[in-house]
Amino acid sequence: MPSHVHRVYLGDPDATVDDLTPFPGTKVLELDLPAERPGKVIVQLNARKPEEFDLAGDRHRDR
């Protein structure tokens, strides 16, 4: 199970890498890229409690 989800723009070698899950000790349970919402990601993770999982969406601006 991955612990972080990162975003990188492969078309720009100078682009920064963004950590979309910058929470210590977080585990990612599931990742979804919904076809009806291009450029968005839905991540299920345990940001608040290690024994439970939350939902977090990518609220960063689109490029």
Tab-separated table of N, CA, C and O in Angstrom:
chain	number	residue	atom	x	y	z
A	1	MET	N	0.851	-1.170	0.000
A	1	MET	CA	0.000	0.000	0.000
A	1	MET	C	0.904	1.243	0.000
A	1	MET	O	1.739	1.400	0.868
A	2	PRO	N	0.753	2.130	-1.001
A	2	PRO	CA	1.607	3.324	-1.042
A	2	PRO	C	1.293	4.272	0.108
A	2	PRO	O	0.204	4.272	0.653
A	3	SER	N	2.268	5.072	0.482
A	3	SER	CA	2.053	6.011	1.580
A	3	SER	C	1.824	7.430	1.089
A	3	SER	O	1.330	8.252	1.849
A	4	HIS	N	2.174	7.729	-0.145
A	4	HIS	CA	1.967	9.076	-0.681
A	4	HIS	C	1.574	8.998	-2.146
A	4	HIS	O	1.970	8.088	-2.863
A	5	VAL	N	0.822	9.988	-2.590
A	5	VAL	CA	0.456	10.145	-3.995
A	5	VAL	C	1.075	11.456	-4.450
A	5	VAL	O	0.889	12.493	-3.808
A	6	HIS	N	1.828	11.397	-5.541
A	6	HIS	CA	2.485	12.585	-6.076
A	6	HIS	C	1.925	12.921	-7.453
A	6	HIS	O	1.478	12.042	-8.182
A	7	ARG	N	2.009	14.210	-7.804
A	7	ARG	CA	1.600	14.685	-9.129
A	7	ARG	C	2.828	15.278	-9.791
A	7	ARG	O	3.553	16.078	-9.197
A	8	VAL	N	3.056	14.869	-11.052
A	8	VAL	CA	4.175	15.404	-11.826
A	8	VAL	C	3.693	15.611	-13.268
A	8	VAL	O	2.875	14.849	-13.771
A	9	TYR	N	4.178	16.648	-13.901
A	9	TYR	CA	3.835	16.940	-15.290
A	9	TYR	C	4.972	16.449	-16.166
A	9	TYR	O	6.037	17.054	-16.226
A	10	LEU	N	4.762	15.326	-16.828
A	10	LEU	CA	5.805	14.682	-17.613
A	10	LEU	C	6.231	15.508	-18.819
A	10	LEU	O	7.350	15.357	-19.302
A	11	GLY	N	5.364	16.387	-19.304
A	11	GLY	CA	5.687	17.216	-20.460
A	11	GLY	C	6.586	18.392	-20.129
A	11	GLY	O	7.039	19.094	-21.031
A	12	ASP	N	6.867	18.633	-18.862
A	12	ASP	CA	7.694	19.762	-18.440
A	12	ASP	C	8.790	19.256	-17.507
A	12	ASP	O	8.557	19.011	-16.335
A	13	PRO	N	10.016	19.116	-18.034
A	13	PRO	CA	11.093	18.580	-17.196
A	13	PRO	C	11.454	19.456	-16.002
A	13	PRO	O	12.067	18.986	-15.053
A	14	ASP	N	11.043	20.728	-16.020
A	14	ASP	CA	11.330	21.636	-14.909
A	14	ASP	C	10.174	21.744	-13.904
A	14	ASP	O	10.278	22.484	-12.927
A	15	ALA	N	9.096	21.017	-14.154
A	15	ALA	CA	7.922	21.091	-13.268
A	15	ALA	C	8.248	20.514	-11.895
A	15	ALA	O	9.050	19.589	-11.764
A	16	THR	N	7.623	21.079	-10.887
A	16	THR	CA	7.805	20.558	-9.538
A	16	THR	C	6.960	19.303	-9.347
A	16	THR	O	5.968	19.084	-10.042
A	17	VAL	N	7.340	18.496	-8.397
A	17	VAL	CA	6.577	17.312	-8.002
A	17	VAL	C	5.776	17.703	-6.773
A	17	VAL	O	6.321	18.202	-5.794
A	18	ASP	N	4.456	17.516	-6.833
A	18	ASP	CA	3.576	17.879	-5.719
A	18	ASP	C	3.143	16.635	-4.964
A	18	ASP	O	2.668	15.675	-5.565
A	19	ASP	N	3.298	16.651	-3.644
A	19	ASP	CA	2.797	15.582	-2.787
A	19	ASP	C	1.345	15.895	-2.475
A	19	ASP	O	1.040	16.862	-1.791
A	20	LEU	N	0.416	15.097	-3.002
A	20	LEU	CA	-1.014	15.323	-2.789
A	20	LEU	C	-1.492	14.773	-1.448
A	20	LEU	O	-2.623	15.031	-1.044
A	21	THR	N	-0.640	14.026	-0.770
A	21	THR	CA	-0.995	13.439	0.526
A	21	THR	C	0.123	13.708	1.533
A	21	THR	O	0.772	12.783	2.012
A	22	PRO	N	0.353	14.987	1.891
A	22	PRO	CA	1.486	15.340	2.761
A	22	PRO	C	1.205	15.144	4.253
A	22	PRO	O	1.431	16.036	5.065
A	23	PHE	N	0.678	14.010	4.610
A	23	PHE	CA	0.310	13.749	5.998
A	23	PHE	C	1.214	12.660	6.561
A	23	PHE	O	1.256	11.560	6.017
A	24	PRO	N	1.956	12.904	7.639
A	24	PRO	CA	2.843	11.889	8.213
A	24	PRO	C	2.069	10.625	8.600
A	24	PRO	O	0.993	10.692	9.176
A	25	GLY	N	2.618	9.473	8.237
A	25	GLY	CA	2.016	8.200	8.613
A	25	GLY	C	0.810	7.788	7.787
A	25	GLY	O	0.199	6.764	8.045
A	26	THR	N	0.470	8.568	6.774
A	26	THR	CA	-0.703	8.287	5.959
A	26	THR	C	-0.461	7.112	5.022
A	26	THR	O	0.612	6.952	4.473
A	27	LYS	N	-1.477	6.284	4.860
A	27	LYS	CA	-1.466	5.201	3.892
A	27	LYS	C	-2.602	5.433	2.906
A	27	LYS	O	-3.702	5.816	3.282
A	28	VAL	N	-2.330	5.191	1.636
A	28	VAL	CA	-3.343	5.324	0.594
A	28	VAL	C	-3.983	3.965	0.383
A	28	VAL	O	-3.287	2.978	0.155
A	29	LEU	N	-5.303	3.904	0.486
A	29	LEU	CA	-6.014	2.641	0.288
A	29	LEU	C	-6.441	2.478	-1.166
A	29	LEU	O	-6.323	1.410	-1.748
A	30	GLU	N	-6.927	3.559	-1.761
A	30	GLU	CA	-7.445	3.477	-3.124
A	30	GLU	C	-7.256	4.813	-3.827
A	30	GLU	O	-7.305	5.871	-3.205
A	31	LEU	N	-7.078	4.760	-5.137
A	31	LEU	CA	-6.917	5.944	-5.966
A	31	LEU	C	-7.841	5.799	-7.165
A	31	LEU	O	-7.883	4.738	-7.790
A	32	ASP	N	-8.595	6.831	-7.487
A	32	ASP	CA	-9.522	6.791	-8.619
A	32	ASP	C	-9.326	8.032	-9.469
A	32	ASP	O	-9.213	9.143	-8.948
A	33	LEU	N	-9.272	7.851	-10.793
A	33	LEU	CA	-9.201	8.948	-11.752
A	33	LEU	C	-10.498	8.932	-12.556
A	33	LEU	O	-10.592	8.295	-13.600
A	34	PRO	N	-11.546	9.610	-12.061
A	34	PRO	CA	-12.859	9.525	-12.709
A	34	PRO	C	-12.858	10.139	-14.111
A	34	PRO	O	-12.453	11.287	-14.292
A	35	ALA	N	-13.304	9.355	-15.089
A	35	ALA	CA	-13.326	9.805	-16.483
A	35	ALA	C	-14.192	11.040	-16.673
A	35	ALA	O	-13.905	11.891	-17.517
A	36	GLU	N	-15.234	11.162	-15.872
A	36	GLU	CA	-16.150	12.303	-16.007
A	36	GLU	C	-15.586	13.589	-15.382
A	36	GLU	O	-16.187	14.653	-15.507
A	37	ARG	N	-14.432	13.505	-14.730
A	37	ARG	CA	-13.796	14.680	-14.106
A	37	ARG	C	-12.310	14.716	-14.464
A	37	ARG	O	-11.463	14.485	-13.622
A	38	PRO	N	-11.984	14.984	-15.744
A	38	PRO	CA	-10.582	14.985	-16.172
A	38	PRO	C	-9.728	15.925	-15.312
A	38	PRO	O	-10.152	17.016	-14.954
A	39	GLY	N	-8.536	15.477	-14.987
A	39	GLY	CA	-7.633	16.293	-14.195
A	39	GLY	C	-7.863	16.202	-12.697
A	39	GLY	O	-7.185	16.864	-11.922
A	40	LYS	N	-8.811	15.385	-12.272
A	40	LYS	CA	-9.121	15.233	-10.847
A	40	LYS	C	-8.755	13.837	-10.383
A	40	LYS	O	-8.772	12.883	-11.151
A	41	VAL	N	-8.434	13.729	-9.112
A	41	VAL	CA	-8.123	12.436	-8.515
A	41	VAL	C	-8.886	12.320	-7.198
A	41	VAL	O	-9.035	13.301	-6.478
A	42	ILE	N	-9.380	11.127	-6.912
A	42	ILE	CA	-10.036	10.858	-5.633
A	42	ILE	C	-9.170	9.830	-4.909
A	42	ILE	O	-8.836	8.781	-5.470
A	43	VAL	N	-8.782	10.162	-3.683
A	43	VAL	CA	-7.875	9.320	-2.909
A	43	VAL	C	-8.553	8.922	-1.602
A	43	VAL	O	-9.093	9.769	-0.906
A	44	GLN	N	-8.517	7.633	-1.290
A	44	GLN	CA	-9.005	7.159	-0.003
A	44	GLN	C	-7.783	6.899	0.864
A	44	GLN	O	-6.886	6.143	0.489
A	45	LEU	N	-7.727	7.570	2.030
A	45	LEU	CA	-6.555	7.468	2.890
A	45	LEU	C	-6.926	7.575	4.357
A	45	LEU	O	-8.075	7.806	4.697
A	46	ASN	N	-5.935	7.407	5.214
A	46	ASN	CA	-6.167	7.442	6.660
A	46	ASN	C	-5.465	8.649	7.297
A	46	ASN	O	-4.636	8.498	8.181
A	47	ALA	N	-5.805	9.850	6.888
A	47	ALA	CA	-5.125	11.061	7.366
A	47	ALA	C	-5.429	11.374	8.832
A	47	ALA	O	-4.588	11.922	9.524
A	48	ARG	N	-6.623	11.063	9.310
A	48	ARG	CA	-6.980	11.411	10.694
A	48	ARG	C	-6.660	10.324	11.694
A	48	ARG	O	-6.114	10.580	12.762
A	49	LYS	N	-7.010	9.080	11.365
A	49	LYS	CA	-6.782	7.953	12.273
A	49	LYS	C	-6.212	6.787	11.470
A	49	LYS	O	-6.781	6.412	10.450
A	50	PRO	N	-5.116	6.185	11.926
A	50	PRO	CA	-4.523	5.074	11.175
A	50	PRO	C	-5.468	3.895	10.952
A	50	PRO	O	-5.346	3.187	9.970
A	51	GLU	N	-6.412	3.685	11.846
A	51	GLU	CA	-7.321	2.539	11.710
A	51	GLU	C	-8.556	2.843	10.862
A	51	GLU	O	-9.359	1.962	10.597
A	52	GLU	N	-8.716	4.097	10.409
A	52	GLU	CA	-9.857	4.488	9.582
A	52	GLU	C	-9.355	5.183	8.321
A	52	GLU	O	-8.232	5.649	8.267
A	53	PHE	N	-10.227	5.278	7.305
A	53	PHE	CA	-9.840	5.908	6.056
A	53	PHE	C	-10.773	7.061	5.715
A	53	PHE	O	-11.976	6.991	5.914
A	54	ASP	N	-10.198	8.160	5.185
A	54	ASP	CA	-10.923	9.352	4.775
A	54	ASP	C	-10.930	9.438	3.246
A	54	ASP	O	-10.232	8.708	2.576
A	55	LEU	N	-11.674	10.390	2.708
A	55	LEU	CA	-11.632	10.706	1.284
A	55	LEU	C	-11.045	12.096	1.125
A	55	LEU	O	-11.396	13.016	1.854
A	56	ALA	N	-10.163	12.251	0.160
A	56	ALA	CA	-9.573	13.559	-0.122
A	56	ALA	C	-9.537	13.742	-1.624
A	56	ALA	O	-9.167	12.837	-2.357
A	57	GLY	N	-9.924	14.907	-2.098
A	57	GLY	CA	-9.876	15.213	-3.523
A	57	GLY	C	-8.759	16.183	-3.812
A	57	GLY	O	-8.332	16.942	-2.953
A	58	ASP	N	-8.269	16.161	-5.042
A	58	ASP	CA	-7.235	17.093	-5.466
A	58	ASP	C	-7.878	18.443	-5.716
A	58	ASP	O	-8.601	18.631	-6.672
A	59	ARG	N	-7.626	19.404	-4.861
A	59	ARG	CA	-8.211	20.737	-4.986
A	59	ARG	C	-7.218	21.734	-5.556
A	59	ARG	O	-7.432	22.919	-5.521
A	60	HIS	N	-6.100	21.227	-6.069
A	60	HIS	CA	-5.097	22.103	-6.654
A	60	HIS	C	-5.592	22.598	-8.015
A	60	HIS	O	-6.394	21.959	-8.672
A	61	ARG	N	-5.081	23.721	-8.435
A	61	ARG	CA	-5.519	24.295	-9.717
A	61	ARG	C	-5.099	23.408	-10.864
A	61	ARG	O	-4.085	22.726	-10.813
A	62	ASP	N	-5.878	23.407	-11.922
A	62	ASP	CA	-5.558	22.645	-13.132
A	62	ASP	C	-4.483	23.392	-13.907
A	62	ASP	O	-4.451	24.610	-13.905
A	63	ARG	N	-3.638	22.672	-14.601
A	63	ARG	CA	-2.608	23.286	-15.460
A	63	ARG	C	-2.912	22.987	-16.888
A	63	ARG	O	-3.434	22.018	-17.255
